[in-house]
PDB file of C-alpha atoms in Angstrom:
ATOM      1  CA  ARG A   1     -33.360  63.322 -16.572  1.00  0.00           C
ATOM      2  CA  ALA A   2     -31.047  62.421 -13.055  1.00  0.00           C
ATOM      3  CA  LEU A   3     -29.394  65.694 -12.968  1.00  0.00           C
ATOM      4  CA  ILE A   4     -31.678  67.066 -13.111  1.00  0.00           C
ATOM      5  CA  ASN A   5     -33.596  65.631 -10.259  1.00  0.00           C
ATOM      6  CA  ALA A   6     -30.367  66.092  -8.501  1.00  0.00           C
ATOM      7  CA  LYS A   7     -30.041  69.777  -9.429  1.00  0.00           C
ATOM      8  CA  PHE A   8     -34.079  70.297  -8.339  1.00  0.00           C
ATOM      9  CA  LEU A   9     -33.235  68.445  -5.025  1.00  0.00           C
ATOM     10  CA  GLU A  10     -29.853  70.119  -4.586  1.00  0.00           C
ATOM     11  CA  ASP A  11     -31.248  73.947  -4.766  1.00  0.00           C
ATOM     12  CA  ARG A  12     -34.692  73.437  -3.485  1.00  0.00           C
ATOM     13  CA  MET A  13     -34.857  70.253  -0.697  1.00  0.00           C
ATOM     14  CA  ILE A  14     -31.669  70.238   0.307  1.00  0.00           C
ATOM     15  CA  GLN A  15     -30.889  73.355   2.941  1.00  0.00           C
ATOM     16  CA  ASP A  16     -27.651  75.503   3.575  1.00  0.00           C
ATOM     17  CA  ASP A  17     -27.136  73.512   7.263  1.00  0.00           C
ATOM     18  CA  SER A  18     -27.173  70.193   4.803  1.00  0.00           C
ATOM     19  CA  SER A  19     -30.699  68.829   6.062  1.00  0.00           C
ATOM     20  CA  ILE A  20     -32.944  67.884   3.851  1.00  0.00           C
ATOM     21  CA  LEU A  21     -36.958  68.502   3.799  1.00  0.00           C
ATOM     22  CA  ARG A  22     -38.958  66.066   2.246  1.00  0.00           C
ATOM     23  CA  ASN A  23     -42.432  67.914   0.979  1.00  0.00           C
ATOM     24  CA  TYR A  24     -42.204  70.293  -1.906  1.00  0.00           C
ATOM     25  CA  MET A  25     -45.411  72.513  -2.818  1.00  0.00           C
ATOM     26  CA  ASN A  26     -46.360  75.595  -4.257  1.00  0.00           C
ATOM     27  CA  ASP A  27     -42.233  76.809  -4.776  1.00  0.00           C
ATOM     28  CA  HIS A  28     -42.039  75.655  -0.732  1.00  0.00           C
ATOM     29  CA  ALA A  29     -40.410  72.931   1.031  1.00  0.00           C
ATOM     30  CA  SER A  30     -41.398  71.473   4.434  1.00  0.00           C
ATOM     31  CA  ILE A  31     -41.208  68.547   6.691  1.00  0.00           C
ATOM     32  CA  ASN A  32     -37.850  67.426   8.027  1.00  0.00           C
ATOM     33  CA  GLY A  33     -37.015  64.318   6.139  1.00  0.00           C
ATOM     34  CA  PHE A  34     -36.441  61.189   7.540  1.00  0.00           C
ATOM     35  CA  LEU A  35     -33.561  58.493   7.352  1.00  0.00           C
ATOM     36  CA  ASP A  36     -34.926  56.995   4.301  1.00  0.00           C
ATOM     37  CA  ASP A  37     -34.324  60.327   2.812  1.00  0.00           C
ATOM     38  CA  TYR A  38     -31.158  61.009   3.298  1.00  0.00           C
ATOM     39  CA  ALA A  39     -29.767  57.088   2.721  1.00  0.00           C
ATOM     40  CA  PHE A  40     -31.230  57.048  -0.765  1.00  0.00           C
ATOM     41  CA  SER A  41     -30.577  60.252  -2.107  1.00  0.00           C
ATOM     42  CA  ILE A  42     -26.817  59.710  -1.094  1.00  0.00           C
ATOM     43  CA  TRP A  43     -26.737  56.880  -2.508  1.00  0.00           C
ATOM     44  CA  ALA A  44     -28.362  58.636  -5.839  1.00  0.00           C
ATOM     45  CA  PHE A  45     -25.490  61.569  -5.660  1.00  0.00           C
ATOM     46  CA  ILE A  46     -22.689  58.325  -5.138  1.00  0.00           C
ATOM     47  CA  ASN A  47     -24.404  56.460  -8.317  1.00  0.00           C
ATOM     48  CA  LEU A  48     -24.479  60.163 -10.207  1.00  0.00           C
ATOM     49  CA  TYR A  49     -21.079  60.596  -9.528  1.00  0.00           C
ATOM     50  CA  GLN A  50     -19.798  57.102 -11.148  1.00  0.00           C
ATOM     51  CA  ALA A  51     -21.611  58.116 -14.075  1.00  0.00           C
ATOM     52  CA  THR A  52     -20.669  61.388 -14.779  1.00  0.00           C
ATOM     53  CA  PHE A  53     -17.450  61.698 -12.563  1.00  0.00           C
ATOM     54  CA  ASP A  54     -18.413  65.008 -11.617  1.00  0.00           C
ATOM     55  CA  GLU A  55     -17.024  65.281  -7.848  1.00  0.00           C
ATOM     56  CA  ASP A  56     -19.548  67.948  -6.547  1.00  0.00           C
ATOM     57  CA  TRP A  57     -22.441  64.815  -6.564  1.00  0.00           C
ATOM     58  CA  LEU A  58     -19.435  63.017  -4.437  1.00  0.00           C
ATOM     59  CA  HIS A  59     -19.135  65.637  -1.917  1.00  0.00           C
ATOM     60  CA  LEU A  60     -22.607  67.094  -1.690  1.00  0.00           C
ATOM     61  CA  ALA A  61     -23.534  62.891  -0.772  1.00  0.00           C
ATOM     62  CA  ASN A  62     -20.363  63.084   2.015  1.00  0.00           C
ATOM     63  CA  ARG A  63     -22.390  66.391   3.302  1.00  0.00           C
ATOM     64  CA  LEU A  64     -25.631  64.445   3.747  1.00  0.00           C
ATOM     65  CA  SER A  65     -23.729  61.753   5.128  1.00  0.00           C
ATOM     66  CA  GLU A  66     -22.109  64.075   7.981  1.00  0.00           C
ATOM     67  CA  TYR A  67     -25.427  65.655   8.921  1.00  0.00           C
ATOM     68  CA  VAL A  68     -26.970  61.722   9.303  1.00  0.00           C
ATOM     69  CA  LEU A  69     -23.555  60.959  11.380  1.00  0.00           C
ATOM     70  CA  ALA A  70     -24.132  64.195  13.499  1.00  0.00           C
ATOM     71  CA  HIS A  71     -28.332  63.710  13.757  1.00  0.00           C
ATOM     72  CA  PHE A  72     -29.152  60.391  13.003  1.00  0.00           C
ATOM     73  CA  SER A  73     -26.829  58.123  15.204  1.00  0.00           C
ATOM     74  CA  ASP A  74     -27.660  55.762  17.981  1.00  0.00           C
ATOM     75  CA  ASP A  75     -24.754  55.463  20.003  1.00  0.00           C
ATOM     76  CA  LEU A  76     -25.624  52.771  22.174  1.00  0.00           C
ATOM     77  CA  SER A  77     -26.260  50.444  18.577  1.00  0.00           C
ATOM     78  CA  GLY A  78     -24.187  51.968  16.952  1.00  0.00           C
ATOM     79  CA  THR A  79     -27.012  52.221  13.967  1.00  0.00           C
ATOM     80  CA  PHE A  80     -28.933  54.957  13.082  1.00  0.00           C
ATOM     81  CA  PHE A  81     -32.462  56.387  14.423  1.00  0.00           C
ATOM     82  CA  TYR A  82     -35.280  57.005  11.282  1.00  0.00           C
ATOM     83  CA  THR A  83     -35.797  60.590  12.915  1.00  0.00           C
ATOM     84  CA  SER A  84     -33.666  62.774  13.414  1.00  0.00           C
ATOM     85  CA  ASP A  85     -32.727  64.881  16.574  1.00  0.00           C
ATOM     86  CA  GLU A  86     -34.080  68.268  15.829  1.00  0.00           C
ATOM     87  CA  ASP A  87     -37.709  66.364  15.146  1.00  0.00           C
ATOM     88  CA  ARG A  88     -40.330  66.985  17.995  1.00  0.00           C
ATOM     89  CA  ARG A  89     -39.188  64.307  20.760  1.00  0.00           C
ATOM     90  CA  LEU A  90     -41.246  61.429  20.545  1.00  0.00           C
ATOM     91  CA  ILE A  91     -42.164  58.045  23.147  1.00  0.00           C
ATOM     92  CA  THR A  92     -39.548  56.269  21.827  1.00  0.00           C
ATOM     93  CA  ARG A  93     -37.181  56.795  18.267  1.00  0.00           C
ATOM     94  CA  SER A  94     -37.727  53.685  16.101  1.00  0.00           C
ATOM     95  CA  ARG A  95     -34.709  52.479  14.038  1.00  0.00           C
ATOM     96  CA  GLU A  96     -35.510  50.566  10.395  1.00  0.00           C
ATOM     97  CA  LEU A  97     -32.976  47.321  10.112  1.00  0.00           C
ATOM     98  CA  SER A  98     -35.230  44.816   8.175  1.00  0.00           C
ATOM     99  CA  ASP A  99     -35.208  44.817   4.322  1.00  0.00           C
ATOM    100  CA  ASN A 100     -38.094  44.409   2.355  1.00  0.00           C
ATOM    101  CA  VAL A 101     -38.919  45.398  -1.269  1.00  0.00           C
ATOM    102  CA  ILE A 102     -37.404  48.384  -0.556  1.00  0.00           C
ATOM    103  CA  PRO A 103     -33.817  48.268   1.415  1.00  0.00           C
ATOM    104  CA  SER A 104     -34.026  49.327   5.052  1.00  0.00           C
ATOM    105  CA  SER A 105     -32.752  53.409   5.348  1.00  0.00           C
ATOM    106  CA  ASN A 106     -29.882  51.588   7.926  1.00  0.00           C
ATOM    107  CA  SER A 107     -28.644  48.474   5.616  1.00  0.00           C
ATOM    108  CA  GLN A 108     -28.517  51.453   2.490  1.00  0.00           C
ATOM    109  CA  MET A 109     -26.788  54.053   4.843  1.00  0.00           C
ATOM    110  CA  ALA A 110     -24.346  51.010   5.179  1.00  0.00           C
ATOM    111  CA  LYS A 111     -23.354  51.053   1.962  1.00  0.00           C
ATOM    112  CA  ASN A 112     -23.267  54.394   1.328  1.00  0.00           C
ATOM    113  CA  LEU A 113     -20.580  54.952   4.046  1.00  0.00           C
ATOM    114  CA  PHE A 114     -19.189  52.094   2.266  1.00  0.00           C
ATOM    115  CA  PHE A 115     -18.934  53.691  -0.977  1.00  0.00           C
ATOM    116  CA  LEU A 116     -17.806  57.300   0.508  1.00  0.00           C
ATOM    117  CA  GLY A 117     -15.797  55.782   2.949  1.00  0.00           C
ATOM    118  CA  THR A 118     -13.387  54.092  -0.044  1.00  0.00           C
ATOM    119  CA  PHE A 119     -13.853  56.736  -2.776  1.00  0.00           C
ATOM    120  CA  LEU A 120     -12.715  59.775  -0.241  1.00  0.00           C
ATOM    121  CA  GLU A 121     -10.221  57.315   2.095  1.00  0.00           C
ATOM    122  CA  LYS A 122     -12.212  58.117   5.188  1.00  0.00           C
ATOM    123  CA  ARG A 123     -11.533  54.905   7.655  1.00  0.00           C
ATOM    124  CA  ASN A 124     -13.679  56.163  10.100  1.00  0.00           C
ATOM    125  CA  TYR A 125     -16.807  55.786   7.183  1.00  0.00           C
ATOM    126  CA  LEU A 126     -15.275  52.008   6.711  1.00  0.00           C
ATOM    127  CA  VAL A 127     -15.357  51.468  10.157  1.00  0.00           C
ATOM    128  CA  ARG A 128     -19.240  52.721  10.767  1.00  0.00           C
ATOM    129  CA  ALA A 129     -20.681  50.351   7.673  1.00  0.00           C
ATOM    130  CA  SER A 130     -18.669  47.530   9.550  1.00  0.00           C
ATOM    131  CA  GLN A 131     -20.451  48.385  12.562  1.00  0.00           C
ATOM    132  CA  LEU A 132     -23.818  48.932  11.141  1.00  0.00           C
ATOM    133  CA  LEU A 133     -22.956  45.697   9.798  1.00  0.00           C
ATOM    134  CA  MET A 134     -22.621  43.861  13.436  1.00  0.00           C
ATOM    135  CA  ALA A 135     -25.572  44.922  14.514  1.00  0.00           C
ATOM    136  CA  VAL A 136     -27.730  42.772  12.317  1.00  0.00           C
ATOM    137  CA  LYS A 137     -25.604  40.274  11.391  1.00  0.00           C
ATOM    138  CA  GLU A 138     -27.248  37.803  14.143  1.00  0.00           C
ATOM    139  CA  LYS A 139     -30.614  38.755  12.345  1.00  0.00           C
ATOM    140  CA  MET A 140     -29.487  38.203   9.093  1.00  0.00           C
ATOM    141  CA  LEU A 141     -27.961  35.000   9.052  1.00  0.00           C
ATOM    142  CA  ARG A 142     -31.395  33.815  10.449  1.00  0.00           C
ATOM    143  CA  HIS A 143     -33.643  35.436   8.109  1.00  0.00           C
ATOM    144  CA  PRO A 144     -31.613  36.135   4.997  1.00  0.00           C
ATOM    145  CA  SER A 145     -34.665  37.167   2.944  1.00  0.00           C
ATOM    146  CA  PHE A 146     -35.424  40.109   5.503  1.00  0.00           C
ATOM    147  CA  HIS A 147     -31.486  41.659   4.901  1.00  0.00           C
ATOM    148  CA  GLY A 148     -31.073  41.573   1.105  1.00  0.00           C
ATOM    149  CA  ASN A 149     -29.101  44.748   1.124  1.00  0.00           C
ATOM    150  CA  TRP A 150     -27.424  43.938   4.366  1.00  0.00           C
ATOM    151  CA  GLY A 151     -26.183  40.519   2.377  1.00  0.00           C
ATOM    152  CA  MET A 152     -24.914  43.043  -0.297  1.00  0.00           C
ATOM    153  CA  MET A 153     -22.782  44.911   2.493  1.00  0.00           C
ATOM    154  CA  MET A 154     -21.791  41.766   3.827  1.00  0.00           C
ATOM    155  CA  LEU A 155     -20.225  40.941   0.378  1.00  0.00           C
ATOM    156  CA  TYR A 156     -18.751  44.097  -0.039  1.00  0.00           C
ATOM    157  CA  LEU A 157     -16.659  43.336   3.447  1.00  0.00           C
ATOM    158  CA  SER A 158     -15.689  39.960   2.648  1.00  0.00           C
ATOM    159  CA  GLU A 159     -14.577  40.533  -0.681  1.00  0.00           C
ATOM    160  CA  ALA A 160     -13.613  44.274  -1.740  1.00  0.00           C
ATOM    161  CA  PRO A 161     -15.637  46.170  -4.716  1.00  0.00           C
ATOM    162  CA  VAL A 162     -13.062  46.550  -8.109  1.00  0.00           C
ATOM    163  CA  GLU A 163     -12.201  49.496  -8.582  1.00  0.00           C
ATOM    164  CA  VAL A 164     -12.165  50.969 -11.900  1.00  0.00           C
ATOM    165  CA  VAL A 165     -10.377  54.218 -12.628  1.00  0.00           C
ATOM    166  CA  ILE A 166     -10.804  55.750 -15.986  1.00  0.00           C
ATOM    167  CA  MET A 167      -8.571  58.524 -16.533  1.00  0.00           C
ATOM    168  CA  GLY A 168      -8.341  61.409 -19.714  1.00  0.00           C
ATOM    169  CA  ASN A 169     -10.035  62.796 -22.264  1.00  0.00           C
ATOM    170  CA  ASP A 170     -12.322  59.867 -23.370  1.00  0.00           C
ATOM    171  CA  SER A 171     -13.144  58.836 -19.623  1.00  0.00           C
ATOM    172  CA  ILE A 172     -16.873  59.200 -19.658  1.00  0.00           C
ATOM    173  CA  ALA A 173     -17.263  57.374 -23.202  1.00  0.00           C
ATOM    174  CA  MET A 174     -15.230  54.323 -22.276  1.00  0.00           C
ATOM    175  CA  ARG A 175     -17.575  54.599 -18.844  1.00  0.00           C
ATOM    176  CA  ALA A 176     -20.534  54.478 -20.586  1.00  0.00           C
ATOM    177  CA  GLU A 177     -19.439  51.660 -22.617  1.00  0.00           C
ATOM    178  CA  PHE A 178     -18.867  49.619 -19.401  1.00  0.00           C
ATOM    179  CA  ASP A 179     -22.670  50.018 -18.772  1.00  0.00           C
ATOM    180  CA  ARG A 180     -23.203  47.184 -21.235  1.00  0.00           C
ATOM    181  CA  HIS A 181     -22.378  44.891 -19.200  1.00  0.00           C
ATOM    182  CA  TYR A 182     -23.088  43.496 -15.329  1.00  0.00           C
ATOM    183  CA  LEU A 183     -20.296  44.765 -12.670  1.00  0.00           C
ATOM    184  CA  PRO A 184     -22.207  45.007  -9.646  1.00  0.00           C
ATOM    185  CA  GLN A 185     -19.076  44.639  -7.598  1.00  0.00           C
ATOM    186  CA  VAL A 186     -17.586  47.273  -9.177  1.00  0.00           C
ATOM    187  CA  MET A 187     -17.021  50.898  -8.628  1.00  0.00           C
ATOM    188  CA  PHE A 188     -16.108  53.999 -10.865  1.00  0.00           C
ATOM    189  CA  ALA A 189     -13.848  56.619 -10.879  1.00  0.00           C
ATOM    190  CA  GLY A 190     -11.925  58.918 -13.167  1.00  0.00           C
ATOM    191  CA  GLY A 191     -12.670  62.035 -15.112  1.00  0.00           C
ATOM    192  CA  GLU A 192     -10.700  64.128 -17.910  1.00  0.00           C
ATOM    193  CA  GLN A 193      -8.372  65.409 -14.996  1.00  0.00           C
ATOM    194  CA  GLU A 194      -7.072  64.306 -11.918  1.00  0.00           C
ATOM    195  CA  GLY A 195      -9.509  65.339  -9.397  1.00  0.00           C
ATOM    196  CA  SER A 196      -8.992  65.275  -5.621  1.00  0.00           C
ATOM    197  CA  LEU A 197      -9.572  61.391  -5.394  1.00  0.00           C
ATOM    198  CA  GLY A 198      -6.759  59.803  -3.618  1.00  0.00           C
ATOM    199  CA  LEU A 199      -7.729  56.451  -6.394  1.00  0.00           C
ATOM    200  CA  MET A 200      -6.779  59.341  -8.687  1.00  0.00           C
ATOM    201  CA  GLN A 201      -3.667  60.536  -8.607  1.00  0.00           C
ATOM    202  CA  GLN A 202      -0.921  60.253 -10.766  1.00  0.00           C
ATOM    203  CA  ARG A 203      -2.921  58.190 -12.821  1.00  0.00           C
ATOM    204  CA  LEU A 204      -2.908  60.453 -15.963  1.00  0.00           C
ATOM    205  CA  VAL A 205      -1.137  60.007 -19.032  1.00  0.00           C
ATOM    206  CA  LYS A 206      -1.093  63.164 -21.402  1.00  0.00           C
ATOM    207  CA  GLY A 207      -2.557  62.369 -24.843  1.00  0.00           C
ATOM    208  CA  GLN A 208      -4.375  59.081 -23.819  1.00  0.00           C
ATOM    209  CA  THR A 209      -7.119  57.669 -21.759  1.00  0.00           C
ATOM    210  CA  THR A 210      -5.880  55.150 -19.342  1.00  0.00           C
ATOM    211  CA  ILE A 211      -8.011  52.231 -17.504  1.00  0.00           C
ATOM    212  CA  TYR A 212      -6.791  50.933 -14.200  1.00  0.00           C
ATOM    213  CA  VAL A 213      -8.285  47.915 -12.757  1.00  0.00           C
ATOM    214  CA  CYS A 214      -7.730  47.947  -9.110  1.00  0.00           C
ATOM    215  CA  ARG A 215      -8.756  46.234  -5.676  1.00  0.00           C
ATOM    216  CA  GLY A 216      -7.253  47.847  -2.112  1.00  0.00           C
ATOM    217  CA  LYS A 217      -4.949  50.028  -4.159  1.00  0.00           C
ATOM    218  CA  THR A 218      -3.510  47.329  -6.164  1.00  0.00           C
ATOM    219  CA  CYS A 219      -3.403  47.906  -9.283  1.00  0.00           C
ATOM    220  CA  LYS A 220      -3.152  45.288 -12.411  1.00  0.00           C
ATOM    221  CA  LEU A 221      -1.484  46.814 -15.646  1.00  0.00           C
ATOM    222  CA  PRO A 222      -2.961  49.827 -17.214  1.00  0.00           C
ATOM    223  CA  VAL A 223      -4.289  49.433 -20.507  1.00  0.00           C
ATOM    224  CA  THR A 224      -6.357  51.400 -22.906  1.00  0.00           C
ATOM    225  CA  SER A 225      -9.739  49.420 -24.218  1.00  0.00           C
ATOM    226  CA  VAL A 226     -12.644  48.399 -22.635  1.00  0.00           C
ATOM    227  CA  ARG A 227     -12.092  45.409 -23.663  1.00  0.00           C
ATOM    228  CA  ALA A 228      -8.834  44.536 -21.981  1.00  0.00           C
ATOM    229  CA  ALA A 229     -10.244  46.248 -18.816  1.00  0.00           C
ATOM    230  CA  LEU A 230     -13.104  43.867 -19.156  1.00  0.00           C
ATOM    231  CA  LYS A 231     -10.964  41.180 -19.639  1.00  0.00           C
ATOM    232  CA  GLN A 232      -9.022  41.780 -16.853  1.00  0.00           C
ATOM    233  CA  LEU A 233     -11.540  41.931 -14.523  1.00  0.00           C
ATOM    234  CA  GLU A 234     -12.894  38.474 -15.813  1.00  0.00           C
ATOM    235  CA  GLY A 235     -10.692  36.811 -12.325  1.00  0.00           C
ATOM    236  CA  TRP A 236     -11.826  39.401  -9.826  1.00  0.00           C
ATOM    237  CA  THR A 237     -15.611  39.711 -10.265  1.00  0.00           C
ATOM    238  CA  GLY A 238     -16.771  36.723 -13.187  1.00  0.00           C
ATOM    239  CA  ALA A 239     -17.411  39.523 -15.814  1.00  0.00           C
TER     240      ALA A 239
END
């Protein structure tokens, strides 16, 4: 179901220039997307990559992020406006910063840029994610209950997530085994082949599926079972 919905968004709602339209009726898409349309679509595609190891979803997330950086940026504050510079001019352009039941679009973009910066080795994304957090840090510390998603972002920056890389023919099956466990501080990458991500280079062992548990590009000894990888995770995540 996730793949069906993602393909619909890619084919019908995302335009050739990587802009998003937010309304669809009678086979016609309309209305320019707002920042949250981009932020949560990007997050969905990042997670779809982690579930399927299909890099196309990661690259689509990257293209949408580049569009956000080009058309939503507030250069003075380092945050993002809620509307793009291609919308009709308003008296003022608002910014959505505080998290509520649904996270704010800015906090979600910070997480998006952090994950994409890690996966794609884009330092400018990681720097921008940190700048976004610093823009709200003072308010977040005073009113943490209104900045829950920002708090997760602070955790990512203060204690980097663990990267689990699964390489080999059984990579998807092993990936599914990890879903039986609550691992919020883990980022997943992998596939049957090495692909284009730096995290995966020179890690394919012919004839076996290998799991690497890493943090900050430093990895523990490779293992060949999910149980052994979970044991390695215990010291880093409390799994």
